[in-house]
Amino acid sequence: MRFDPNLDAESAPNIDHLLRANFPTEFEANLVSGLRNSRKMCAEHGLWDHGSLVGYIGYTRVRIEGVDSKRQIWGLGPMAIDSAHQRQGVGSKFLTESLDYIEVDAVVLVGHAEFYAKHGFRPASEFGLTYGDDSTRESAFFALECWKGALDGHAGHVLYEDAFYRE
Ligand SMILES: CC(C)(COP(=O)(O)OP(=O)(O)OC[C@H]1O[C@@H](n2cnc3c(N)ncnc32)[C@H](O)[C@@H]1OP(=O)(O)O)[C@@H](O)C(=O)NCCC(=O)NCCS
């Protein structure tokens, strides 16, 4: 499998197919297509297997309400691994490679606790970060400092790009 740190415009159909097939609704596929068209993606990483895209991770910038920060804080997501390759360690290796590649201060995400905890993510509440109003989303909200103290003085409500809030 080949890690691709620079998915280009021509990968759009592959990304769309992967996201439609591996999420219960079209939300993630439409979200990524909109973010790509409006050039809001900070980075997009792919995993290719014999010409098929079997993994995808997109990153966007996030802001913290009321905090004027120079730090690079990115939101990770969506992330998907093709169903035929899930639960075989592929996502873990891909995530490690992806996090090693980006040069940022911190990463936040909404996702499966068991998966991301294995990669150093902590409940975002430990850093005083909040995401949504409902407790389900809050309990799935995680943060990773890329260096110790990166999120010091950064407590507050995290705001993603507007497209994340459209149904
Ligand atoms: C979540 C996902 C990216 C993980 O990739 P993966 O290649 O399956 O992960 P790995 O094989 O490296 O690690 C597996 C571990 O991740 C966790 N995990 C994987 N899928 C999970 C799920 N649907 N729910 C909860 N935990 C999950 C478990 O801890 C699992 O360990 P186990 O197999 O011993 O139970 C992948 O399953 C996926 O794309 N799912 C569908 C899309 C999705 O839900 N994306 C959102 C991610 S937040």
Tab-separated table of C-alpha atoms and ligand atoms in Angstrom:
chain	number	residue	atom	x	y	z
A	1	MET	CA	0.000	0.000	0.000
A	2	ARG	CA	1.220	3.470	-0.842
A	3	PHE	CA	0.846	6.516	1.410
A	4	ASP	CA	0.020	9.597	-0.677
A	5	PRO	CA	0.480	12.909	1.139
A	6	ASN	CA	-0.827	15.031	-1.746
A	7	LEU	CA	-4.135	13.836	-3.153
A	8	ASP	CA	-4.727	15.876	-6.279
A	9	ALA	CA	-7.851	17.137	-8.055
A	10	GLU	CA	-8.010	13.979	-10.159
A	11	SER	CA	-8.575	11.894	-7.029
A	12	ALA	CA	-12.014	13.442	-6.473
A	13	PRO	CA	-14.028	10.458	-7.841
A	14	ASN	CA	-11.946	7.993	-5.771
A	15	ILE	CA	-12.463	10.022	-2.588
A	16	ASP	CA	-16.167	10.395	-3.263
A	17	HIS	CA	-16.582	6.659	-3.828
A	18	LEU	CA	-14.658	5.732	-0.653
A	19	LEU	CA	-16.620	8.133	1.561
A	20	ARG	CA	-20.032	7.176	0.123
A	21	ALA	CA	-19.277	3.491	0.635
A	22	ASN	CA	-17.992	3.749	4.204
A	23	PHE	CA	-20.248	6.253	5.955
A	24	PRO	CA	-23.949	5.690	6.587
A	25	THR	CA	-25.016	8.930	4.874
A	26	GLU	CA	-23.779	11.181	2.072
A	27	PHE	CA	-22.782	13.873	4.560
A	28	GLU	CA	-19.026	13.186	4.564
A	29	ALA	CA	-18.792	12.810	0.780
A	30	ASN	CA	-20.663	16.081	0.219
A	31	LEU	CA	-18.667	17.808	2.946
A	32	VAL	CA	-15.323	16.875	1.397
A	33	SER	CA	-16.459	17.783	-2.098
A	34	GLY	CA	-17.595	21.224	-0.878
A	35	LEU	CA	-14.408	21.808	1.102
A	36	ARG	CA	-12.250	20.815	-1.867
A	37	ASN	CA	-14.172	23.080	-4.234
A	38	SER	CA	-13.806	26.025	-1.859
A	39	ARG	CA	-10.126	25.224	-1.244
A	40	LYS	CA	-10.607	24.857	2.498
A	41	MET	CA	-8.619	21.647	2.861
A	42	CYS	CA	-5.250	22.157	4.586
A	43	ALA	CA	-4.046	18.668	3.663
A	44	GLU	CA	-5.477	15.457	2.237
A	45	HIS	CA	-3.757	12.119	2.600
A	46	GLY	CA	-4.601	8.938	0.762
A	47	LEU	CA	-3.726	5.274	0.879
A	48	TRP	CA	-3.614	3.462	-2.434
A	49	ASP	CA	-3.721	-0.281	-3.055
A	50	HIS	CA	-3.164	-1.337	-6.683
A	51	GLY	CA	-4.800	1.813	-8.035
A	52	SER	CA	-7.727	1.814	-5.584
A	53	LEU	CA	-8.055	4.430	-2.897
A	54	VAL	CA	-8.516	2.445	0.332
A	55	GLY	CA	-7.835	5.203	2.875
A	56	TYR	CA	-8.551	8.903	3.196
A	57	ILE	CA	-7.812	11.587	5.787
A	58	GLY	CA	-8.683	15.261	5.317
A	59	TYR	CA	-7.619	18.152	7.526
A	60	THR	CA	-9.128	21.631	7.900
A	61	ARG	CA	-8.154	24.559	10.069
A	62	VAL	CA	-10.148	25.156	13.255
A	63	ARG	CA	-10.441	28.253	15.429
A	64	ILE	CA	-11.077	28.568	19.122
A	65	GLU	CA	-13.731	31.119	19.961
A	66	GLY	CA	-12.261	34.133	21.713
A	67	VAL	CA	-8.654	32.930	21.418
A	68	ASP	CA	-6.352	34.900	19.145
A	69	SER	CA	-3.792	32.219	18.408
A	70	LYS	CA	-0.885	31.885	16.023
A	71	ARG	CA	-0.846	28.115	16.562
A	72	GLN	CA	-1.697	25.740	13.759
A	73	ILE	CA	-4.610	23.706	15.035
A	74	TRP	CA	-6.178	21.365	12.508
A	75	GLY	CA	-9.359	19.318	12.595
A	76	LEU	CA	-8.806	15.748	11.393
A	77	GLY	CA	-11.698	14.311	9.444
A	78	PRO	CA	-13.267	12.722	7.779
A	79	MET	CA	-11.109	9.639	7.948
A	80	ALA	CA	-12.120	6.399	6.289
A	81	ILE	CA	-10.653	3.008	5.513
A	82	ASP	CA	-12.345	0.850	2.911
A	83	SER	CA	-14.501	-1.812	4.610
A	84	ALA	CA	-12.514	-4.688	3.084
A	85	HIS	CA	-9.393	-3.410	4.854
A	86	GLN	CA	-10.862	-2.401	8.219
A	87	ARG	CA	-9.776	-3.934	11.542
A	88	GLN	CA	-6.464	-5.191	10.157
A	89	GLY	CA	-4.260	-2.378	11.459
A	90	VAL	CA	-4.376	-0.476	8.172
A	91	GLY	CA	-6.069	2.602	9.673
A	92	SER	CA	-3.606	2.723	12.571
A	93	LYS	CA	-0.574	2.652	10.289
A	94	PHE	CA	-2.129	5.218	7.958
A	95	LEU	CA	-3.025	7.550	10.841
A	96	THR	CA	0.506	7.314	12.279
A	97	GLU	CA	2.046	8.128	8.905
A	98	SER	CA	-0.372	10.991	8.368
A	99	LEU	CA	0.235	12.565	11.789
A	100	ASP	CA	3.999	12.227	11.294
A	101	TYR	CA	3.735	14.051	7.986
A	102	ILE	CA	1.815	17.162	9.028
A	103	GLU	CA	3.587	20.005	10.760
A	104	VAL	CA	1.081	21.494	13.164
A	105	ASP	CA	0.786	22.327	16.850
A	106	ALA	CA	-2.336	20.343	17.667
A	107	VAL	CA	-5.060	18.209	16.111
A	108	VAL	CA	-8.690	17.818	17.164
A	109	LEU	CA	-11.323	15.380	15.926
A	110	VAL	CA	-14.687	13.782	16.513
A	111	GLY	CA	-14.391	10.015	16.345
A	112	HIS	CA	-14.285	6.536	17.869
A	113	ALA	CA	-12.685	6.708	21.314
A	114	GLU	CA	-11.083	3.250	21.175
A	115	PHE	CA	-9.332	3.965	17.878
A	116	TYR	CA	-7.962	7.444	18.545
A	117	ALA	CA	-6.975	6.857	22.176
A	118	LYS	CA	-4.438	4.334	20.868
A	119	HIS	CA	-2.810	7.176	18.937
A	120	GLY	CA	-2.315	9.585	21.812
A	121	PHE	CA	-5.558	11.525	21.517
A	122	ARG	CA	-7.075	12.617	24.841
A	123	PRO	CA	-10.606	13.751	25.615
A	124	ALA	CA	-10.645	17.375	24.413
A	125	SER	CA	-12.308	18.357	27.677
A	126	GLU	CA	-8.943	17.713	29.393
A	127	PHE	CA	-7.664	20.759	27.506
A	128	GLY	CA	-10.821	22.791	28.196
A	129	LEU	CA	-11.984	22.408	24.608
A	130	THR	CA	-15.653	22.008	23.714
A	131	TYR	CA	-17.264	21.186	20.391
A	132	GLY	CA	-21.032	20.785	20.378
A	133	ASP	CA	-24.042	21.237	22.597
A	134	ASP	CA	-24.957	17.585	22.930
A	135	SER	CA	-23.089	15.265	25.262
A	136	THR	CA	-22.732	12.462	22.668
A	137	ARG	CA	-20.617	14.639	20.426
A	138	GLU	CA	-18.722	16.059	23.386
A	139	SER	CA	-17.714	12.574	24.555
A	140	ALA	CA	-16.395	11.772	21.062
A	141	PHE	CA	-14.313	14.938	20.843
A	142	PHE	CA	-10.554	14.405	21.147
A	143	ALA	CA	-7.369	16.446	20.976
A	144	LEU	CA	-3.696	15.733	20.457
A	145	GLU	CA	-0.894	18.128	21.343
A	146	CYS	CA	1.969	17.668	18.856
A	147	TRP	CA	4.292	19.069	21.509
A	148	LYS	CA	3.650	19.289	25.227
A	149	GLY	CA	1.899	22.516	26.140
A	150	ALA	CA	0.731	23.303	22.589
A	151	LEU	CA	-2.810	23.797	23.831
A	152	ASP	CA	-1.943	25.723	27.000
A	153	GLY	CA	-4.017	28.900	27.102
A	154	HIS	CA	-6.251	27.584	24.337
A	155	ALA	CA	-9.364	26.524	26.247
A	156	GLY	CA	-12.639	27.374	24.560
A	157	HIS	CA	-15.228	26.397	22.007
A	158	VAL	CA	-13.756	24.925	18.826
A	159	LEU	CA	-15.125	26.180	15.528
A	160	TYR	CA	-14.702	24.209	12.313
A	161	GLU	CA	-15.269	25.523	8.790
A	162	ASP	CA	-18.944	26.438	8.248
A	163	ALA	CA	-19.530	23.446	5.969
A	164	PHE	CA	-19.224	21.089	8.957
A	165	TYR	CA	-22.400	22.546	10.469
A	166	ARG	CA	-24.611	22.193	7.369
A	167	GLU	CA	-26.895	19.169	7.346
B	1	LIG	C1	-12.518	3.939	12.147
B	1	LIG	C2	-11.572	3.444	11.073
B	1	LIG	C3	-10.903	4.608	10.369
B	1	LIG	C4	-10.483	2.560	11.710
B	1	LIG	O1	-9.626	2.008	10.727
B	1	LIG	P1	-9.186	0.464	10.822
B	1	LIG	O2	-8.214	0.187	9.746
B	1	LIG	O3	-10.409	-0.370	10.856
B	1	LIG	O4	-8.485	0.476	12.242
B	1	LIG	P2	-7.365	-0.515	12.814
B	1	LIG	O5	-7.520	-1.881	12.235
B	1	LIG	O6	-6.028	0.113	12.670
B	1	LIG	O7	-7.729	-0.474	14.352
B	1	LIG	C5	-8.839	-1.182	14.771
B	1	LIG	C6	-9.296	-0.630	16.092
B	1	LIG	O8	-9.931	0.648	15.895
B	1	LIG	C7	-11.120	0.687	16.691
B	1	LIG	N1	-12.270	0.729	15.764
B	1	LIG	C8	-12.259	0.481	14.435
B	1	LIG	N2	-13.496	0.620	13.926
B	1	LIG	C9	-14.281	0.988	14.937
B	1	LIG	C10	-15.659	1.283	15.035
B	1	LIG	N3	-16.484	1.256	13.985
B	1	LIG	N4	-16.137	1.608	16.228
B	1	LIG	C11	-15.330	1.645	17.301
B	1	LIG	N5	-14.011	1.357	17.275
B	1	LIG	C12	-13.496	1.034	16.103
B	1	LIG	C13	-11.121	-0.546	17.561
B	1	LIG	O9	-10.413	-0.247	18.731
B	1	LIG	C14	-10.329	-1.512	16.715
B	1	LIG	O10	-9.703	-2.498	17.466
B	1	LIG	P3	-10.300	-3.994	17.416
B	1	LIG	O11	-10.372	-4.370	15.971
B	1	LIG	O12	-9.321	-4.774	18.217
B	1	LIG	O13	-11.664	-3.875	18.040
B	1	LIG	C15	-12.311	2.573	10.009
B	1	LIG	O14	-12.885	1.477	10.657
B	1	LIG	C16	-13.366	3.287	9.208
B	1	LIG	O15	-13.044	3.929	8.213
B	1	LIG	N6	-14.655	3.168	9.594
B	1	LIG	C17	-15.758	3.700	8.802
B	1	LIG	C18	-15.699	5.175	8.643
B	1	LIG	C19	-15.721	5.858	9.970
B	1	LIG	O16	-16.481	5.517	10.867
B	1	LIG	N7	-14.893	6.879	10.041
B	1	LIG	C20	-14.877	7.731	11.180
B	1	LIG	C21	-13.661	7.525	11.937
B	1	LIG	S1	-13.847	8.498	13.361
